[in-house]
């Protein structure tokens, strides 16, 4: 069976939920997912795909830089390998988080407004029409960031209330919502298997 090595940035956030989602997506394609939890440098270069979960963006960005993971993620994207960045992961992956406490990776040519959709008590679920999906996706928003500026080369995959909430920039897909908090793994499928030609594991 073909094997996909999926790295989940595990310094903070929904690590288990993302691992489960990418395993479901891989299984649907007859692929075995080898999950690697990334908390230190040296692991990203061996990964085929990466997931950047939610959490607290200032903490995530600080730990990525401190542990030497940030430059490895940038090199992963420069090599054309896929990344799925969700919620706080989207903030860290952006060009500009409008917050000096967040050192962004500049993987997505977007600017974001942190917590623009409100506090945790304002969290909600909404059916989203997503480009490439044949039916609405049950998106879960939790203190979600607002994508308020999109570069020319960025594809908007979904909008909510007139604002982009899912985008693709080359091999990187970013979402304001948490696709891992639902049994529906189609966002992980869209991020990884639309673009990725998985090589057979030696």
PDB file of C-alpha atoms in Angstrom:
ATOM      1  CA  UNK A   1       0.000   0.000   0.000  1.00  0.00           C
ATOM      2  CA  UNK A   2       1.151   3.524  -0.761  1.00  0.00           C
ATOM      3  CA  UNK A   3       2.215   5.453   2.346  1.00  0.00           C
ATOM      4  CA  UNK A   4       1.763   9.164   2.994  1.00  0.00           C
ATOM      5  CA  UNK A   5       3.850  10.709   5.769  1.00  0.00           C
ATOM      6  CA  UNK A   6       1.700  13.428   7.323  1.00  0.00           C
ATOM      7  CA  UNK A   7       3.295  15.790   9.814  1.00  0.00           C
ATOM      8  CA  UNK A   8       1.042  17.490  12.363  1.00  0.00           C
ATOM      9  CA  UNK A   9       2.625  20.537  13.975  1.00  0.00           C
ATOM     10  CA  UNK A  10       2.066  19.523  17.582  1.00  0.00           C
ATOM     11  CA  UNK A  11       3.405  22.440  19.615  1.00  0.00           C
ATOM     12  CA  UNK A  12      -0.245  23.275  20.411  1.00  0.00           C
ATOM     13  CA  UNK A  13      -3.768  22.643  19.101  1.00  0.00           C
ATOM     14  CA  UNK A  14      -6.040  19.860  17.800  1.00  0.00           C
ATOM     15  CA  UNK A  15      -3.356  17.308  17.001  1.00  0.00           C
ATOM     16  CA  UNK A  16      -5.371  14.091  17.439  1.00  0.00           C
ATOM     17  CA  UNK A  17      -8.378  15.409  15.528  1.00  0.00           C
ATOM     18  CA  UNK A  18      -6.235  16.402  12.530  1.00  0.00           C
ATOM     19  CA  UNK A  19      -4.439  13.059  12.589  1.00  0.00           C
ATOM     20  CA  UNK A  20      -7.785  11.244  12.524  1.00  0.00           C
ATOM     21  CA  UNK A  21      -9.054  13.414   9.649  1.00  0.00           C
ATOM     22  CA  UNK A  22      -6.026  12.905   7.419  1.00  0.00           C
ATOM     23  CA  UNK A  23      -6.124   9.161   8.137  1.00  0.00           C
ATOM     24  CA  UNK A  24      -9.769   9.054   6.985  1.00  0.00           C
ATOM     25  CA  UNK A  25      -8.954  11.035   3.836  1.00  0.00           C
ATOM     26  CA  UNK A  26      -5.964   8.835   3.052  1.00  0.00           C
ATOM     27  CA  UNK A  27      -7.962   5.649   3.607  1.00  0.00           C
ATOM     28  CA  UNK A  28     -10.569   6.836   1.094  1.00  0.00           C
ATOM     29  CA  UNK A  29      -7.759   6.924  -1.495  1.00  0.00           C
ATOM     30  CA  UNK A  30      -6.325   3.557  -0.545  1.00  0.00           C
ATOM     31  CA  UNK A  31      -3.336   5.220   1.101  1.00  0.00           C
ATOM     32  CA  UNK A  32      -1.754   4.411   4.466  1.00  0.00           C
ATOM     33  CA  UNK A  33      -1.128   7.575   6.542  1.00  0.00           C
ATOM     34  CA  UNK A  34       1.993   7.611   8.718  1.00  0.00           C
ATOM     35  CA  UNK A  35       1.345  10.382  11.276  1.00  0.00           C
ATOM     36  CA  UNK A  36       4.309  12.312  12.675  1.00  0.00           C
ATOM     37  CA  UNK A  37       3.790  14.738  15.570  1.00  0.00           C
ATOM     38  CA  UNK A  38       6.193  17.635  15.103  1.00  0.00           C
ATOM     39  CA  UNK A  39       7.512  19.330  18.223  1.00  0.00           C
ATOM     40  CA  UNK A  40      11.150  19.805  17.219  1.00  0.00           C
ATOM     41  CA  UNK A  41      13.256  20.356  14.132  1.00  0.00           C
ATOM     42  CA  UNK A  42      14.461  17.583  11.836  1.00  0.00           C
ATOM     43  CA  UNK A  43      11.078  15.938  11.205  1.00  0.00           C
ATOM     44  CA  UNK A  44       9.454  18.229   8.623  1.00  0.00           C
ATOM     45  CA  UNK A  45      11.883  17.415   5.767  1.00  0.00           C
ATOM     46  CA  UNK A  46      10.707  13.777   5.755  1.00  0.00           C
ATOM     47  CA  UNK A  47       6.998  14.685   5.552  1.00  0.00           C
ATOM     48  CA  UNK A  48       4.900  14.597   2.381  1.00  0.00           C
ATOM     49  CA  UNK A  49       2.193  16.899   3.786  1.00  0.00           C
ATOM     50  CA  UNK A  50       1.871  19.155   6.828  1.00  0.00           C
ATOM     51  CA  UNK A  51      -1.013  20.206   9.048  1.00  0.00           C
ATOM     52  CA  UNK A  52      -0.909  23.381  11.141  1.00  0.00           C
ATOM     53  CA  UNK A  53      -3.712  23.177  13.743  1.00  0.00           C
ATOM     54  CA  UNK A  54      -5.448  25.910  15.692  1.00  0.00           C
ATOM     55  CA  UNK A  55      -4.509  27.034  19.160  1.00  0.00           C
ATOM     56  CA  UNK A  56      -2.981  30.327  20.266  1.00  0.00           C
ATOM     57  CA  UNK A  57      -1.170  31.972  17.349  1.00  0.00           C
ATOM     58  CA  UNK A  58       1.352  33.981  19.375  1.00  0.00           C
ATOM     59  CA  UNK A  59       2.426  30.838  21.244  1.00  0.00           C
ATOM     60  CA  UNK A  60       2.555  28.710  18.096  1.00  0.00           C
ATOM     61  CA  UNK A  61       4.666  31.222  16.172  1.00  0.00           C
ATOM     62  CA  UNK A  62       7.083  31.658  19.072  1.00  0.00           C
ATOM     63  CA  UNK A  63       7.580  27.902  19.486  1.00  0.00           C
ATOM     64  CA  UNK A  64       8.027  27.317  15.743  1.00  0.00           C
ATOM     65  CA  UNK A  65      10.816  29.879  15.646  1.00  0.00           C
ATOM     66  CA  UNK A  66      12.428  28.725  18.901  1.00  0.00           C
ATOM     67  CA  UNK A  67      12.475  25.045  17.905  1.00  0.00           C
ATOM     68  CA  UNK A  68      13.778  25.673  14.392  1.00  0.00           C
ATOM     69  CA  UNK A  69      10.593  24.374  12.760  1.00  0.00           C
ATOM     70  CA  UNK A  70       9.576  27.610  11.006  1.00  0.00           C
ATOM     71  CA  UNK A  71      12.307  27.554   8.355  1.00  0.00           C
ATOM     72  CA  UNK A  72      11.657  23.858   7.705  1.00  0.00           C
ATOM     73  CA  UNK A  73       7.971  24.605   7.025  1.00  0.00           C
ATOM     74  CA  UNK A  74       8.945  27.391   4.608  1.00  0.00           C
ATOM     75  CA  UNK A  75      11.289  24.981   2.800  1.00  0.00           C
ATOM     76  CA  UNK A  76       8.506  22.371   2.654  1.00  0.00           C
ATOM     77  CA  UNK A  77       6.262  24.861   0.832  1.00  0.00           C
ATOM     78  CA  UNK A  78       9.104  26.074  -1.411  1.00  0.00           C
ATOM     79  CA  UNK A  79       9.436  22.442  -2.518  1.00  0.00           C
ATOM     80  CA  UNK A  80       5.754  22.452  -3.533  1.00  0.00           C
ATOM     81  CA  UNK A  81       4.582  20.130  -0.758  1.00  0.00           C
ATOM     82  CA  UNK A  82       1.033  20.643   0.597  1.00  0.00           C
ATOM     83  CA  UNK A  83       0.083  22.322   3.861  1.00  0.00           C
ATOM     84  CA  UNK A  84      -3.315  22.672   5.550  1.00  0.00           C
ATOM     85  CA  UNK A  85      -3.386  25.557   8.043  1.00  0.00           C
ATOM     86  CA  UNK A  86      -6.515  25.991  10.176  1.00  0.00           C
ATOM     87  CA  UNK A  87      -7.664  28.843  12.438  1.00  0.00           C
ATOM     88  CA  UNK A  88      -4.548  29.909  14.398  1.00  0.00           C
ATOM     89  CA  UNK A  89      -2.521  27.900  11.882  1.00  0.00           C
ATOM     90  CA  UNK A  90      -3.955  30.181   9.191  1.00  0.00           C
ATOM     91  CA  UNK A  91      -2.879  33.236  11.193  1.00  0.00           C
ATOM     92  CA  UNK A  92       0.689  31.941  11.511  1.00  0.00           C
ATOM     93  CA  UNK A  93       0.788  30.948   7.820  1.00  0.00           C
ATOM     94  CA  UNK A  94      -0.415  34.374   6.646  1.00  0.00           C
ATOM     95  CA  UNK A  95       1.606  37.263   5.237  1.00  0.00           C
ATOM     96  CA  UNK A  96       0.436  39.639   7.953  1.00  0.00           C
ATOM     97  CA  UNK A  97      -1.420  38.919  11.209  1.00  0.00           C
ATOM     98  CA  UNK A  98      -1.596  42.628  12.129  1.00  0.00           C
ATOM     99  CA  UNK A  99      -0.039  41.724  15.474  1.00  0.00           C
ATOM    100  CA  UNK A 100       3.646  42.206  16.247  1.00  0.00           C
ATOM    101  CA  UNK A 101       3.511  39.299  18.699  1.00  0.00           C
ATOM    102  CA  UNK A 102       2.949  36.851  15.818  1.00  0.00           C
ATOM    103  CA  UNK A 103       5.912  36.010  13.580  1.00  0.00           C
ATOM    104  CA  UNK A 104       4.147  34.888  10.422  1.00  0.00           C
ATOM    105  CA  UNK A 105       5.537  32.348   7.947  1.00  0.00           C
ATOM    106  CA  UNK A 106       4.352  34.247   4.824  1.00  0.00           C
ATOM    107  CA  UNK A 107       3.041  31.074   3.189  1.00  0.00           C
ATOM    108  CA  UNK A 108      -0.359  32.549   2.279  1.00  0.00           C
ATOM    109  CA  UNK A 109      -0.607  35.940   0.589  1.00  0.00           C
ATOM    110  CA  UNK A 110      -3.409  37.106   2.894  1.00  0.00           C
ATOM    111  CA  UNK A 111      -3.802  39.407   5.863  1.00  0.00           C
ATOM    112  CA  UNK A 112      -5.916  38.365   8.808  1.00  0.00           C
ATOM    113  CA  UNK A 113      -7.746  39.939  11.724  1.00  0.00           C
ATOM    114  CA  UNK A 114      -7.369  37.681  14.765  1.00  0.00           C
ATOM    115  CA  UNK A 115     -10.596  36.688  16.595  1.00  0.00           C
ATOM    116  CA  UNK A 116     -12.648  38.805  14.202  1.00  0.00           C
ATOM    117  CA  UNK A 117     -15.638  36.469  14.437  1.00  0.00           C
ATOM    118  CA  UNK A 118     -15.859  37.052  18.177  1.00  0.00           C
ATOM    119  CA  UNK A 119     -15.013  35.411  21.468  1.00  0.00           C
ATOM    120  CA  UNK A 120     -15.329  31.689  22.178  1.00  0.00           C
ATOM    121  CA  UNK A 121     -18.938  32.190  23.293  1.00  0.00           C
ATOM    122  CA  UNK A 122     -19.636  33.488  19.782  1.00  0.00           C
ATOM    123  CA  UNK A 123     -18.502  30.234  18.162  1.00  0.00           C
ATOM    124  CA  UNK A 124     -20.879  28.717  15.625  1.00  0.00           C
ATOM    125  CA  UNK A 125     -21.314  26.090  12.918  1.00  0.00           C
ATOM    126  CA  UNK A 126     -22.324  26.956   9.372  1.00  0.00           C
ATOM    127  CA  UNK A 127     -22.859  25.038   6.113  1.00  0.00           C
ATOM    128  CA  UNK A 128     -20.260  26.310   3.621  1.00  0.00           C
ATOM    129  CA  UNK A 129     -20.245  26.024  -0.134  1.00  0.00           C
ATOM    130  CA  UNK A 130     -16.606  25.142  -0.851  1.00  0.00           C
ATOM    131  CA  UNK A 131     -15.086  25.118  -4.337  1.00  0.00           C
ATOM    132  CA  UNK A 132     -14.392  21.529  -5.317  1.00  0.00           C
ATOM    133  CA  UNK A 133     -16.955  19.996  -2.934  1.00  0.00           C
ATOM    134  CA  UNK A 134     -20.321  18.794  -4.242  1.00  0.00           C
ATOM    135  CA  UNK A 135     -22.303  19.612  -1.080  1.00  0.00           C
ATOM    136  CA  UNK A 136     -21.956  22.100   1.828  1.00  0.00           C
ATOM    137  CA  UNK A 137     -19.241  21.499   4.415  1.00  0.00           C
ATOM    138  CA  UNK A 138     -20.255  21.730   8.131  1.00  0.00           C
ATOM    139  CA  UNK A 139     -17.704  24.359   9.193  1.00  0.00           C
ATOM    140  CA  UNK A 140     -17.046  24.936  12.899  1.00  0.00           C
ATOM    141  CA  UNK A 141     -15.898  28.491  13.752  1.00  0.00           C
ATOM    142  CA  UNK A 142     -14.230  29.037  17.144  1.00  0.00           C
ATOM    143  CA  UNK A 143     -12.831  32.534  17.779  1.00  0.00           C
ATOM    144  CA  UNK A 144     -12.119  32.481  14.067  1.00  0.00           C
ATOM    145  CA  UNK A 145      -9.773  34.873  12.257  1.00  0.00           C
ATOM    146  CA  UNK A 146     -11.108  37.037   9.443  1.00  0.00           C
ATOM    147  CA  UNK A 147      -9.276  37.002   6.113  1.00  0.00           C
ATOM    148  CA  UNK A 148      -9.552  40.672   5.166  1.00  0.00           C
ATOM    149  CA  UNK A 149      -7.108  40.988   2.263  1.00  0.00           C
ATOM    150  CA  UNK A 150      -6.294  38.421  -0.422  1.00  0.00           C
ATOM    151  CA  UNK A 151      -3.372  38.608  -2.858  1.00  0.00           C
ATOM    152  CA  UNK A 152      -3.840  38.298  -6.615  1.00  0.00           C
ATOM    153  CA  UNK A 153      -2.567  34.725  -6.800  1.00  0.00           C
ATOM    154  CA  UNK A 154      -4.804  33.424  -4.002  1.00  0.00           C
ATOM    155  CA  UNK A 155      -7.903  31.352  -4.821  1.00  0.00           C
ATOM    156  CA  UNK A 156     -10.888  31.914  -2.526  1.00  0.00           C
ATOM    157  CA  UNK A 157     -12.436  28.505  -1.891  1.00  0.00           C
ATOM    158  CA  UNK A 158     -15.274  29.579   0.424  1.00  0.00           C
ATOM    159  CA  UNK A 159     -16.876  32.690   1.886  1.00  0.00           C
ATOM    160  CA  UNK A 160     -19.124  33.355   4.860  1.00  0.00           C
ATOM    161  CA  UNK A 161     -21.072  36.583   5.248  1.00  0.00           C
ATOM    162  CA  UNK A 162     -19.115  38.082   2.358  1.00  0.00           C
ATOM    163  CA  UNK A 163     -15.678  37.268   3.790  1.00  0.00           C
ATOM    164  CA  UNK A 164     -13.185  34.612   2.617  1.00  0.00           C
ATOM    165  CA  UNK A 165     -12.927  31.753   5.112  1.00  0.00           C
ATOM    166  CA  UNK A 166     -11.021  29.209   2.995  1.00  0.00           C
ATOM    167  CA  UNK A 167      -8.236  30.011   0.530  1.00  0.00           C
ATOM    168  CA  UNK A 168      -5.576  28.268  -1.528  1.00  0.00           C
ATOM    169  CA  UNK A 169      -2.185  29.775  -2.379  1.00  0.00           C
ATOM    170  CA  UNK A 170      -0.150  27.269  -4.367  1.00  0.00           C
ATOM    171  CA  UNK A 171       0.285  24.144  -2.210  1.00  0.00           C
ATOM    172  CA  UNK A 172      -1.109  25.833   0.918  1.00  0.00           C
ATOM    173  CA  UNK A 173      -4.777  25.717   1.959  1.00  0.00           C
ATOM    174  CA  UNK A 174      -5.888  27.900   4.867  1.00  0.00           C
ATOM    175  CA  UNK A 175      -9.232  27.922   6.665  1.00  0.00           C
ATOM    176  CA  UNK A 176     -10.692  30.238   9.301  1.00  0.00           C
ATOM    177  CA  UNK A 177     -12.691  27.306  10.657  1.00  0.00           C
ATOM    178  CA  UNK A 178     -11.822  23.927  12.209  1.00  0.00           C
ATOM    179  CA  UNK A 179     -12.449  21.175   9.614  1.00  0.00           C
ATOM    180  CA  UNK A 180     -11.001  18.569  11.983  1.00  0.00           C
ATOM    181  CA  UNK A 181     -13.876  19.005  14.469  1.00  0.00           C
ATOM    182  CA  UNK A 182     -16.309  17.135  12.231  1.00  0.00           C
ATOM    183  CA  UNK A 183     -16.321  13.578  10.871  1.00  0.00           C
ATOM    184  CA  UNK A 184     -16.311  15.117   7.368  1.00  0.00           C
ATOM    185  CA  UNK A 185     -12.716  14.887   6.071  1.00  0.00           C
ATOM    186  CA  UNK A 186     -13.302  16.526   2.678  1.00  0.00           C
ATOM    187  CA  UNK A 187     -11.237  19.644   3.472  1.00  0.00           C
ATOM    188  CA  UNK A 188      -8.231  17.453   4.254  1.00  0.00           C
ATOM    189  CA  UNK A 189      -8.939  15.563   1.032  1.00  0.00           C
ATOM    190  CA  UNK A 190      -9.128  18.862  -0.888  1.00  0.00           C
ATOM    191  CA  UNK A 191      -5.875  20.133   0.627  1.00  0.00           C
ATOM    192  CA  UNK A 192      -3.827  17.004   0.050  1.00  0.00           C
ATOM    193  CA  UNK A 193      -5.275  14.704  -2.580  1.00  0.00           C
ATOM    194  CA  UNK A 194      -6.374  17.283  -5.156  1.00  0.00           C
ATOM    195  CA  UNK A 195      -2.774  18.388  -5.614  1.00  0.00           C
ATOM    196  CA  UNK A 196      -0.666  15.506  -4.366  1.00  0.00           C
ATOM    197  CA  UNK A 197       0.555  12.640  -6.488  1.00  0.00           C
ATOM    198  CA  UNK A 198       1.466  10.195  -3.772  1.00  0.00           C
ATOM    199  CA  UNK A 199       4.533   8.101  -4.536  1.00  0.00           C
ATOM    200  CA  UNK A 200       4.689   4.495  -3.474  1.00  0.00           C
ATOM    201  CA  UNK A 201       6.654   4.073  -0.276  1.00  0.00           C
ATOM    202  CA  UNK A 202       9.917   2.289  -0.896  1.00  0.00           C
TER     203      UNK A 202
END
